Amino acid sequence: MLRGPKEKKERALGEKLFLKGERCLSPKCAVVRRPYRPGVHGRDRRRALSEFGQQLQEKQKIRLTYGLKEAQFRRFFKGALKKGGESNIILEKLERRLDNVIFRLGFAVSRSIARQTVSHSHILVNNKIVNIPSYEVKIGDIITIKPTSKNLPLFKELSAQLKKYEPPSWLALDKEKLEAKVASLPSNIQTPFNINLVVEYYSR
């Protein structure tokens, strides 16, 4: 299990997972500054991973990207596989999590902040507070920020910050009203990991 600061986890996996939001786009990103594993042997050449090692590494990448705990991630995958979930369906379900949707809309700079935003009851779905980060949005759902939360420092400059931001095509965003609609199911999702390896991992 990977422990410690988020950027240390990214270095251990050798992948930029954008766990620190905008920092990951800057030269301050730890993976850019120190593109080797943490620890005294971090600069040593990485050994080729076994098939199991590759599966485990991809599992950690996905788990950390979406901010799920180990047991939560295991339950999610095993439940999806029992229902005959294919890799694209599993990824779609991960993308439809409310905390991920808040991140994709640009309402938060990272999924961890998006998760806090949802947990602290700042988000409405169809005019009702939803404070469960794992809530799965549906086509037609309207997502807004609670009116009394809009003047908080977290959201006060959001409309201006979103002017140059474009959310994924499955989310329709009104940048002035800070209101979004789930226009379709997620598709053609670009990811830095191979979800099929994780399906194989949990199918053993």
mmCIF file with all atom_site columns, N, CA and C in Angstrom, residues 17 32 64 71 73 78 84 88 108 123 127 133 139-140 143-144 154 166 181:
data_model
loop_
_atom_site.group_PDB
_atom_site.id
_atom_site.type_symbol
_atom_site.label_atom_id
_atom_site.label_alt_id
_atom_site.label_comp_id
_atom_site.label_asym_id
_atom_site.label_entity_id
_atom_site.label_seq_id
_atom_site.pdbx_PDB_ins_code
_atom_site.Cartn_x
_atom_site.Cartn_y
_atom_site.Cartn_z
_atom_site.occupancy
_atom_site.B_iso_or_equiv
_atom_site.pdbx_formal_charge
_atom_site.auth_seq_id
_atom_site.auth_comp_id
_atom_site.auth_asym_id
_atom_site.auth_atom_id
_atom_site.pdbx_PDB_model_num
ATOM 1  N N  . LEU A 1 17  ? -0.376  12.012 -11.823 1.00 0.00 ? 17  LEU A N  1
ATOM 2  C CA . LEU A 1 17  ? -1.795  11.707 -11.672 1.00 0.00 ? 17  LEU A CA 1
ATOM 3  C C  . LEU A 1 17  ? -2.622  12.936 -11.311 1.00 0.00 ? 17  LEU A C  1
ATOM 4  N N  . VAL A 1 32  ? 8.157   16.227 -12.032 1.00 0.00 ? 32  VAL A N  1
ATOM 5  C CA . VAL A 1 32  ? 9.013   16.955 -12.973 1.00 0.00 ? 32  VAL A CA 1
ATOM 6  C C  . VAL A 1 32  ? 10.365  17.264 -12.323 1.00 0.00 ? 32  VAL A C  1
ATOM 7  N N  . LEU A 1 64  ? -5.659  5.917  -6.624  1.00 0.00 ? 64  LEU A N  1
ATOM 8  C CA . LEU A 1 64  ? -5.189  7.230  -6.186  1.00 0.00 ? 64  LEU A CA 1
ATOM 9  C C  . LEU A 1 64  ? -5.807  8.354  -7.019  1.00 0.00 ? 64  LEU A C  1
ATOM 10 N N  . ALA A 1 71  ? -10.128 -0.625 0.612   1.00 0.00 ? 71  ALA A N  1
ATOM 11 C CA . ALA A 1 71  ? -11.316 -1.480 0.777   1.00 0.00 ? 71  ALA A CA 1
ATOM 12 C C  . ALA A 1 71  ? -12.466 -0.987 -0.093  1.00 0.00 ? 71  ALA A C  1
ATOM 13 N N  . PHE A 1 73  ? -12.221 0.662  -2.904  1.00 0.00 ? 73  PHE A N  1
ATOM 14 C CA . PHE A 1 73  ? -11.887 0.377  -4.299  1.00 0.00 ? 73  PHE A CA 1
ATOM 15 C C  . PHE A 1 73  ? -12.144 -1.099 -4.614  1.00 0.00 ? 73  PHE A C  1
ATOM 16 N N  . LYS A 1 78  ? -15.093 -5.344 -7.397  1.00 0.00 ? 78  LYS A N  1
ATOM 17 C CA . LYS A 1 78  ? -15.685 -6.680 -7.285  1.00 0.00 ? 78  LYS A CA 1
ATOM 18 C C  . LYS A 1 78  ? -17.178 -6.611 -7.578  1.00 0.00 ? 78  LYS A C  1
ATOM 19 N N  . GLY A 1 84  ? -20.914 -8.173 -14.408 1.00 0.00 ? 84  GLY A N  1
ATOM 20 C CA . GLY A 1 84  ? -20.424 -8.322 -15.776 1.00 0.00 ? 84  GLY A CA 1
ATOM 21 C C  . GLY A 1 84  ? -19.847 -7.045 -16.341 1.00 0.00 ? 84  GLY A C  1
ATOM 22 N N  . ASN A 1 88  ? -14.757 -0.406 -19.968 1.00 0.00 ? 88  ASN A N  1
ATOM 23 C CA . ASN A 1 88  ? -15.313 0.911  -20.307 1.00 0.00 ? 88  ASN A CA 1
ATOM 24 C C  . ASN A 1 88  ? -16.482 1.280  -19.398 1.00 0.00 ? 88  ASN A C  1
ATOM 25 N N  . ALA A 1 108 ? -13.478 22.573 -8.705  1.00 0.00 ? 108 ALA A N  1
ATOM 26 C CA . ALA A 1 108 ? -12.410 22.309 -7.736  1.00 0.00 ? 108 ALA A CA 1
ATOM 27 C C  . ALA A 1 108 ? -11.149 21.956 -8.512  1.00 0.00 ? 108 ALA A C  1
ATOM 28 N N  . ILE A 1 123 ? -22.853 21.342 -2.545  1.00 0.00 ? 123 ILE A N  1
ATOM 29 C CA . ILE A 1 123 ? -23.313 20.978 -3.889  1.00 0.00 ? 123 ILE A CA 1
ATOM 30 C C  . ILE A 1 123 ? -24.770 20.508 -3.875  1.00 0.00 ? 123 ILE A C  1
ATOM 31 N N  . ASN A 1 127 ? -31.493 20.509 -7.219  1.00 0.00 ? 127 ASN A N  1
ATOM 32 C CA . ASN A 1 127 ? -31.949 21.400 -6.137  1.00 0.00 ? 127 ASN A CA 1
ATOM 33 C C  . ASN A 1 127 ? -31.979 20.757 -4.751  1.00 0.00 ? 127 ASN A C  1
ATOM 34 N N  . PRO A 1 133 ? -19.825 11.845 -1.773  1.00 0.00 ? 133 PRO A N  1
ATOM 35 C CA . PRO A 1 133 ? -18.919 11.937 -2.930  1.00 0.00 ? 133 PRO A CA 1
ATOM 36 C C  . PRO A 1 133 ? -19.104 10.832 -3.963  1.00 0.00 ? 133 PRO A C  1
ATOM 37 N N  . ILE A 1 139 ? -27.978 10.995 -16.497 1.00 0.00 ? 139 ILE A N  1
ATOM 38 C CA . ILE A 1 139 ? -28.277 11.921 -17.593 1.00 0.00 ? 139 ILE A CA 1
ATOM 39 C C  . ILE A 1 139 ? -29.458 12.801 -17.191 1.00 0.00 ? 139 ILE A C  1
ATOM 40 N N  . GLY A 1 140 ? -29.318 14.102 -17.383 1.00 0.00 ? 140 GLY A N  1
ATOM 41 C CA . GLY A 1 140 ? -30.382 15.033 -17.043 1.00 0.00 ? 140 GLY A CA 1
ATOM 42 C C  . GLY A 1 140 ? -30.219 15.689 -15.685 1.00 0.00 ? 140 GLY A C  1
ATOM 43 N N  . ILE A 1 143 ? -26.565 20.124 -11.752 1.00 0.00 ? 143 ILE A N  1
ATOM 44 C CA . ILE A 1 143 ? -25.607 20.265 -10.647 1.00 0.00 ? 143 ILE A CA 1
ATOM 45 C C  . ILE A 1 143 ? -25.279 21.740 -10.456 1.00 0.00 ? 143 ILE A C  1
ATOM 46 N N  . THR A 1 144 ? -25.474 22.220 -9.233  1.00 0.00 ? 144 THR A N  1
ATOM 47 C CA . THR A 1 144 ? -25.213 23.628 -8.922  1.00 0.00 ? 144 THR A CA 1
ATOM 48 C C  . THR A 1 144 ? -24.510 23.732 -7.568  1.00 0.00 ? 144 THR A C  1
ATOM 49 N N  . LEU A 1 154 ? -13.830 29.906 -1.663  1.00 0.00 ? 154 LEU A N  1
ATOM 50 C CA . LEU A 1 154 ? -13.645 28.759 -2.552  1.00 0.00 ? 154 LEU A CA 1
ATOM 51 C C  . LEU A 1 154 ? -14.305 28.958 -3.912  1.00 0.00 ? 154 LEU A C  1
ATOM 52 N N  . GLU A 1 166 ? -12.741 24.390 -20.437 1.00 0.00 ? 166 GLU A N  1
ATOM 53 C CA . GLU A 1 166 ? -13.776 23.634 -21.156 1.00 0.00 ? 166 GLU A CA 1
ATOM 54 C C  . GLU A 1 166 ? -13.934 22.260 -20.508 1.00 0.00 ? 166 GLU A C  1
ATOM 55 N N  . LYS A 1 181 ? -25.308 20.538 -16.436 1.00 0.00 ? 181 LYS A N  1
ATOM 56 C CA . LYS A 1 181 ? -26.245 19.448 -16.694 1.00 0.00 ? 181 LYS A CA 1
ATOM 57 C C  . LYS A 1 181 ? -25.472 18.254 -17.243 1.00 0.00 ? 181 LYS A C  1
#
